[in-house]
């Protein structure tokens, strides 16, 4: 990726995510659930702070990226009222502190898995799994897995819904 592309990616924060988070906080306040609204607000502000601080960096440690991803998933779990579950598996052979990656490289991909994965298109809880696997001393693999119904089935579901609405 070019330097300009990396900068654009780092400054990208999905406006829908921000709006949805603020709407969820407002909902909890409206329901007089001050404990949930405070928890949500604290986690949201921590993530926003991380986004702004890290936007100045070209690279960050894998440990820092994992922290951002964990904070992001915690917020989404609150938004979906525990309907979203997640696990983060880290190969113990990975030196998370010394491995560096481009800043905010994985968060947009993870956000896509949350928004288009199991939570929206399943009747039961959705599961997001992140695997960080050591391949060799110079390489590692990241897997972002959701247990959603899949793109084809999601598209079919939307088509049926649209057809029903037309009648």
Coordinates of N, CA and C in Angstrom, one line a residue:
X1 N 0.8 -1.2 0.0 CA 0.0 0.0 0.0 C 0.9 1.2 0.0
X2 N 0.4 2.3 -0.7 CA 1.2 3.5 -0.7 C 0.9 4.3 0.6
X3 N 1.8 5.2 0.9 CA 1.7 6.0 2.1 C 0.3 6.7 2.1
X4 N -0.1 7.2 1.0 CA -1.4 8.0 0.9 C -2.6 7.0 1.2
X5 N -2.5 5.8 0.7 CA -3.6 4.9 1.0 C -3.6 4.5 2.5
X6 N -2.5 4.3 3.1 CA -2.4 4.0 4.5 C -3.0 5.2 5.3
X7 N -2.6 6.4 5.0 CA -3.2 7.5 5.7 C -4.7 7.6 5.6
X8 N -5.2 7.4 4.4 CA -6.7 7.4 4.2 C -7.3 6.3 5.0
X9 N -6.7 5.1 5.1 CA -7.3 4.0 5.9 C -7.2 4.3 7.4
X10 N -6.2 5.0 7.8 CA -6.1 5.3 9.3 C -7.1 6.3 9.7
X11 N -7.4 7.2 8.8 CA -8.4 8.3 9.2 C -9.8 7.8 8.9
X12 N -10.0 6.6 8.4 CA -11.3 6.1 8.1 C -11.9 5.5 9.4
X13 N -13.0 6.1 9.8 CA -13.8 5.5 10.8 C -15.3 5.5 10.3
X14 N -15.8 4.4 10.3 CA -17.2 4.3 9.7 C -18.1 5.1 10.4
X15 N -18.7 6.1 9.7 CA -19.7 7.0 10.4 C -20.9 6.2 10.9
X16 N -21.3 5.1 10.3 CA -22.4 4.3 10.8 C -22.0 3.7 12.1
X17 N -20.8 3.3 12.3 CA -20.4 2.8 13.6 C -20.5 3.8 14.7
X18 N -20.0 5.0 14.4 CA -20.1 6.1 15.4 C -21.6 6.4 15.7
X19 N -22.4 6.6 14.6 CA -23.8 6.9 14.8 C -24.5 5.8 15.6
X20 N -24.3 4.5 15.2 CA -24.9 3.4 16.0 C -24.5 3.4 17.4
X21 N -23.2 3.6 17.7 CA -22.7 3.6 19.1 C -23.4 4.7 19.9
X22 N -23.5 5.9 19.3 CA -24.1 7.0 20.0 C -25.6 6.8 20.2
X23 N -26.2 6.2 19.2 CA -27.7 5.8 19.3 C -27.9 4.8 20.4
X24 N -27.0 3.8 20.5 CA -27.1 2.8 21.5 C -27.0 3.4 22.9
X25 N -26.0 4.3 23.1 CA -25.8 5.0 24.4 C -27.1 5.8 24.7
X26 N -27.6 6.5 23.7 CA -28.9 7.3 23.9 C -30.0 6.3 24.3
X27 N -30.1 5.2 23.7 CA -31.2 4.2 24.0 C -31.1 3.8 25.5
X28 N -29.8 3.4 25.9 CA -29.7 3.0 27.3 C -30.0 4.1 28.3
X29 N -29.7 5.3 28.0 CA -30.0 6.4 28.8 C -31.6 6.6 28.9
X30 N -32.2 6.5 27.7 CA -33.7 6.6 27.6 C -34.4 5.5 28.4
X31 N -33.7 4.4 28.5 CA -34.3 3.2 29.3 C -33.9 3.3 30.7
X32 N -33.3 4.4 31.1 CA -32.8 4.6 32.5 C -31.8 3.5 32.9
X33 N -31.1 2.9 31.9 CA -30.1 1.9 32.2 C -28.8 2.6 32.2
X34 N -28.5 3.3 33.3 CA -27.3 4.2 33.4 C -26.1 3.3 33.5
X35 N -26.1 2.2 34.1 CA -24.9 1.3 34.2 C -24.5 0.9 32.8
X36 N -25.4 0.5 31.9 CA -25.1 0.1 30.6 C -24.6 1.2 29.7
X37 N -25.3 2.4 29.9 CA -24.9 3.6 29.1 C -23.5 4.0 29.5
X38 N -23.2 4.0 30.8 CA -21.8 4.4 31.3 C -20.8 3.4 30.8
X39 N -21.1 2.1 30.8 CA -20.1 1.1 30.3 C -19.9 1.3 28.8
X40 N -20.9 1.5 28.1 CA -20.8 1.8 26.7 C -20.0 3.0 26.4
X41 N -20.3 4.1 27.1 CA -19.6 5.4 26.8 C -18.2 5.3 27.2
X42 N -17.8 4.6 28.2 CA -16.4 4.4 28.6 C -15.7 3.6 27.5
X43 N -16.2 2.5 27.1 CA -15.6 1.7 26.1 C -15.5 2.4 24.7
X44 N -16.6 3.2 24.4 CA -16.6 3.9 23.1 C -15.5 5.0 23.1
X45 N -15.5 5.8 24.2 CA -14.5 6.9 24.3 C -13.0 6.3 24.3
X46 N -12.8 5.2 24.9 CA -11.5 4.5 24.9 C -11.1 4.2 23.4
X47 N -12.1 3.6 22.7 CA -11.8 3.2 21.3 C -11.6 4.4 20.4
X48 N -12.4 5.5 20.6 CA -12.2 6.7 19.8 C -10.8 7.3 20.1
X49 N -10.4 7.3 21.4 CA -9.1 7.8 21.7 C -8.0 7.0 21.1
X50 N -8.2 5.7 21.0 CA -7.2 4.8 20.4 C -7.1 5.2 18.9
X51 N -8.3 5.3 18.2 CA -8.3 5.6 16.8 C -7.5 6.9 16.5
X52 N -7.8 8.0 17.3 CA -7.1 9.2 17.1 C -5.6 9.2 17.4
X53 N -5.2 8.5 18.5 CA -3.8 8.4 18.8 C -3.1 7.6 17.8
X54 N -3.7 6.5 17.3 CA -3.0 5.6 16.4 C -3.0 6.2 14.9
X55 N -3.9 7.1 14.6 CA -3.9 7.7 13.3 C -2.7 8.4 12.9
X56 N -1.8 8.8 13.9 CA -0.6 9.5 13.6 C 0.6 8.5 13.3
X57 N 0.3 7.2 13.6 CA 1.4 6.2 13.4 C 1.3 5.5 12.0
X58 N 2.4 5.1 11.5 CA 2.4 4.3 10.2 C 2.2 2.9 10.6
X59 N 2.9 2.4 11.6 CA 2.8 1.1 12.1 C 2.6 1.0 13.6
X60 N 2.0 -0.1 14.0 CA 1.8 -0.3 15.4 C 2.1 -1.8 15.7
X61 N 2.3 -2.1 17.0 CA 2.5 -3.5 17.3 C 1.3 -4.3 17.1
X62 N 1.5 -5.6 16.9 CA 0.4 -6.5 16.8 C -0.5 -6.5 18.1
X63 N 0.2 -6.4 19.2 CA -0.5 -6.3 20.5 C -1.4 -5.1 20.6
X64 N -1.0 -4.0 20.1 CA -1.9 -2.8 20.0 C -3.1 -3.0 19.1
X65 N -2.8 -3.6 17.9 CA -3.9 -3.8 17.0 C -4.9 -4.8 17.6
X66 N -4.5 -5.8 18.3 CA -5.4 -6.8 19.0 C -6.2 -6.1 20.0
X67 N -5.6 -5.1 20.7 CA -6.3 -4.4 21.8 C -7.4 -3.5 21.1
X68 N -7.1 -2.9 20.0 CA -8.1 -2.1 19.3 C -9.3 -3.0 18.8
X69 N -8.9 -4.2 18.3 CA -9.9 -5.1 17.8 C -10.8 -5.6 19.0
X70 N -10.2 -5.9 20.1 CA -10.9 -6.4 21.3 C -11.9 -5.3 21.7
X71 N -11.4 -4.0 21.8 CA -12.3 -2.9 22.3 C -13.4 -2.7 21.3
X72 N -13.1 -2.8 20.0 CA -14.2 -2.7 19.0 C -15.3 -3.7 19.2
X73 N -14.8 -5.0 19.3 CA -15.8 -6.1 19.5 C -16.6 -6.0 20.8
X74 N -16.0 -5.5 21.9 CA -16.7 -5.3 23.1 C -17.8 -4.3 22.9
X75 N -17.6 -3.2 22.2 CA -18.6 -2.2 21.9 C -19.7 -2.8 21.1
X76 N -19.4 -3.6 20.0 CA -20.4 -4.2 19.2 C -21.2 -5.2 20.0
X77 N -20.6 -5.9 20.9 CA -21.3 -6.9 21.8 C -22.3 -6.1 22.6
X78 N -22.0 -5.0 23.1 CA -22.9 -4.2 23.9 C -24.1 -3.7 23.0
X79 N -23.7 -3.3 21.8 CA -24.7 -2.8 20.8 C -25.7 -3.8 20.5
X80 N -25.3 -5.1 20.3 CA -26.1 -6.1 19.9 C -26.7 -6.9 21.1
X81 N -26.6 -6.3 22.3 CA -27.2 -6.8 23.5 C -26.8 -8.3 23.7
X82 N -25.5 -8.5 23.7 CA -25.0 -9.9 23.9 C -25.3 -10.9 22.8
X83 N -25.9 -10.5 21.7 CA -26.2 -11.4 20.6 C -24.9 -11.7 19.8
X84 N -23.9 -10.9 20.0 CA -22.6 -11.1 19.3 C -21.6 -11.7 20.4
X85 N -21.0 -12.8 20.0 CA -20.0 -13.4 20.8 C -18.7 -13.4 20.0
X86 N -17.6 -13.3 20.7 CA -16.3 -13.4 19.9 C -15.2 -14.1 20.7
X87 N -14.3 -14.6 20.0 CA -13.1 -15.2 20.6 C -11.9 -14.6 19.8
X88 N -10.8 -14.4 20.6 CA -9.5 -14.0 19.9 C -8.5 -15.0 20.4
X89 N -8.0 -15.8 19.4 CA -7.0 -16.8 19.7 C -5.6 -16.3 19.2
X90 N -4.6 -16.3 20.0 CA -3.3 -15.8 19.6 C -2.3 -16.9 19.9
X91 N -1.6 -17.3 18.8 CA -0.6 -18.3 18.9 C 0.5 -17.8 19.9
X92 N 0.8 -18.7 20.8 CA 1.8 -18.2 21.8 C 3.2 -18.1 21.3
X93 N 3.4 -18.6 20.1 CA 4.7 -18.4 19.4 C 4.9 -17.0 18.8
X94 N 3.8 -16.2 18.7 CA 3.9 -14.9 18.1 C 4.4 -13.9 19.2
X95 N 5.3 -13.1 18.8 CA 5.8 -12.0 19.7 C 5.0 -10.8 19.4
X96 N 3.9 -10.6 20.0 CA 2.9 -9.6 19.7 C 3.5 -8.2 19.9
X97 N 4.5 -8.0 20.8 CA 5.0 -6.7 21.0 C 6.0 -6.3 20.0
X98 N 6.8 -7.2 19.4 CA 7.8 -6.8 18.4 C 7.3 -6.9 17.0
X99 N 6.2 -7.6 16.7 CA 5.7 -7.6 15.3 C 4.9 -6.3 15.1
X100 N 5.2 -5.7 14.0 CA 4.5 -4.5 13.6 C 3.7 -4.7 12.3
X101 N 2.6 -4.0 12.2 CA 1.7 -4.0 11.1 C 1.3 -2.6 10.8
X102 N 0.8 -2.3 9.5 CA 0.2 -1.0 9.2 C -0.9 -0.7 10.2
X103 N -1.0 0.5 10.6 CA -2.0 0.9 11.6 C -3.4 0.7 11.0
X104 N -4.3 0.2 11.9 CA -5.7 0.0 11.5 C -6.0 -0.8 10.3
X105 N -5.1 -1.8 10.1 CA -5.2 -2.6 8.9 C -6.4 -3.6 9.0
X106 N -6.6 -4.2 10.2 CA -7.6 -5.2 10.4 C -9.0 -4.8 10.8
X107 N -9.1 -3.6 11.4 CA -10.4 -3.2 11.9 C -11.5 -3.1 10.9
X108 N -11.2 -2.5 9.7 CA -12.3 -2.4 8.7 C -12.7 -3.8 8.2
X109 N -11.8 -4.7 8.1 CA -12.2 -6.1 7.7 C -13.1 -6.7 8.8
X110 N -12.7 -6.5 10.1 CA -13.5 -7.1 11.2 C -14.8 -6.4 11.2
X111 N -14.9 -5.1 11.0 CA -16.2 -4.4 11.0 C -17.1 -5.0 9.9
X112 N -16.5 -5.3 8.8 CA -17.3 -6.0 7.7 C -17.8 -7.3 8.1
X113 N -17.0 -8.1 8.8 CA -17.5 -9.4 9.3 C -18.6 -9.2 10.3
X114 N -18.6 -8.2 11.2 CA -19.6 -8.0 12.1 C -20.9 -7.5 11.4
X115 N -20.8 -6.6 10.5 CA -21.9 -6.0 9.9 C -22.6 -6.9 8.8
X116 N -21.8 -7.8 8.3 CA -22.4 -8.7 7.2 C -22.3 -10.2 7.6
X117 N -22.0 -10.4 8.8 CA -21.9 -11.8 9.3 C -23.1 -12.3 10.0
X118 N -22.9 -13.1 11.0 CA -23.9 -13.9 11.6 C -24.9 -13.0 12.4
X119 N -24.6 -11.9 13.0 CA -25.5 -11.2 13.9 C -26.7 -10.7 13.2
X120 N -26.6 -10.2 11.9 CA -27.8 -9.7 11.2 C -28.6 -10.8 10.6
X121 N -28.0 -11.9 10.2 CA -28.7 -12.8 9.4 C -29.0 -14.2 10.0
X122 N -28.9 -14.3 11.3 CA -29.2 -15.5 12.0 C -30.2 -15.3 13.1
X123 N -30.9 -16.3 13.4 CA -31.9 -16.2 14.5 C -31.2 -16.3 15.9
X124 N -30.1 -17.0 15.9 CA -29.4 -17.2 17.2 C -28.2 -16.3 17.3
X125 N -27.4 -16.4 18.3 CA -26.2 -15.6 18.5 C -25.2 -15.8 17.3
X126 N -24.5 -14.7 17.0 CA -23.4 -14.7 16.0 C -22.1 -14.9 16.7
X127 N -21.1 -15.5 16.1 CA -19.8 -15.7 16.6 C -18.8 -15.2 15.6
X128 N -17.9 -14.3 16.1 CA -16.7 -13.9 15.4 C -15.5 -14.5 16.0
X129 N -14.7 -15.1 15.2 CA -13.4 -15.7 15.7 C -12.2 -15.1 15.0
X130 N -11.3 -14.6 15.8 CA -10.0 -14.0 15.3 C -8.9 -15.0 15.7
X131 N -8.2 -15.5 14.7 CA -7.1 -16.3 14.9 C -5.8 -15.7 14.4
X132 N -4.8 -15.6 15.3 CA -3.5 -15.1 14.9 C -2.5 -16.2 15.0
X133 N -2.1 -16.7 13.8 CA -1.3 -18.0 13.8 C 0.1 -17.7 13.3
X134 N 1.1 -18.2 14.0 CA 2.5 -18.2 13.5 C 2.7 -19.1 12.4
X135 N 3.2 -18.6 11.3 CA 3.5 -19.5 10.1 C 5.0 -19.8 10.1
X136 N 5.9 -18.8 10.3 CA 7.3 -18.9 10.3 C 7.9 -17.8 11.1
X137 N 9.2 -17.7 11.3 CA 9.8 -16.6 12.0 C 9.5 -15.2 11.3
X138 N 9.2 -15.3 10.0 CA 9.0 -14.0 9.3 C 7.5 -13.8 8.8
X139 N 6.6 -14.7 9.2 CA 5.2 -14.6 8.7 C 4.2 -15.1 9.7
X140 N 3.1 -14.5 9.7 CA 1.9 -15.0 10.5 C 0.7 -14.8 9.7
X141 N -0.4 -15.5 10.1 CA -1.6 -15.5 9.4 C -2.7 -14.9 10.4
X142 N -3.6 -14.1 9.8 CA -4.8 -13.6 10.6 C -6.0 -14.2 9.9
X143 N -6.9 -14.8 10.7 CA -8.1 -15.3 10.2 C -9.2 -14.6 10.9
X144 N -10.2 -14.0 10.2 CA -11.4 -13.4 10.8 C -12.5 -14.2 10.2
X145 N -13.2 -15.0 11.1 CA -14.2 -15.9 10.7 C -15.5 -15.5 11.4
X146 N -16.6 -15.5 10.6 CA -17.9 -15.3 11.2 C -18.7 -16.5 10.9
X147 N -19.7 -16.8 11.7 CA -20.5 -18.0 11.5 C -21.9 -17.6 10.8
X148 N -21.8 -16.6 10.0 CA -23.0 -16.1 9.3 C -23.5 -17.1 8.3
X149 N -24.6 -16.8 7.7 CA -25.2 -17.7 6.7 C -24.5 -17.7 5.3
X150 N -23.6 -16.8 5.1 CA -22.9 -16.7 3.9 C -23.5 -15.6 2.9
X151 N -22.7 -15.2 2.0 CA -23.1 -14.1 1.1 C -24.3 -14.5 0.2
X152 N -24.2 -15.7 -0.3 CA -25.3 -16.2 -1.2 C -26.6 -16.3 -0.5
X153 N -26.6 -16.9 0.7 CA -27.8 -17.0 1.5 C -28.3 -15.7 1.9
X154 N -27.4 -14.8 2.3 CA -27.8 -13.4 2.7 C -28.5 -12.7 1.6
X155 N -27.9 -12.8 0.4 CA -28.5 -12.2 -0.8 C -29.9 -12.8 -1.1
X156 N -30.0 -14.1 -1.0 CA -31.3 -14.8 -1.2 C -32.3 -14.2 -0.2
X157 N -31.9 -14.1 1.0 CA -32.8 -13.7 2.0 C -33.3 -12.3 1.7
X158 N -32.4 -11.4 1.3 CA -32.9 -10.0 1.0 C -33.8 -10.0 -0.3
X159 N -33.5 -10.9 -1.2 CA -34.3 -11.0 -2.4 C -35.8 -11.4 -2.0
X160 N -35.9 -12.4 -1.2 CA -37.2 -12.9 -0.8 C -37.9 -11.8 -0.1
X161 N -37.2 -11.1 0.8 CA -37.9 -10.0 1.6 C -38.4 -8.9 0.6
X162 N -37.6 -8.6 -0.4 CA -38.0 -7.5 -1.3 C -39.2 -8.0 -2.1
X163 N -39.2 -9.3 -2.5 CA -40.4 -9.8 -3.3 C -41.6 -9.8 -2.5
X164 N -41.5 -10.2 -1.2 CA -42.7 -10.2 -0.3 C -43.2 -8.8 -0.1
X165 N -42.4 -7.8 -0.1 CA -42.8 -6.4 0.1 C -43.5 -5.9 -1.1
X166 N -43.2 -6.4 -2.3 CA -43.8 -5.9 -3.5 C -45.3 -6.4 -3.6
X167 N -45.7 -7.4 -2.9 CA -47.0 -8.0 -3.1 C -48.0 -7.1 -2.3

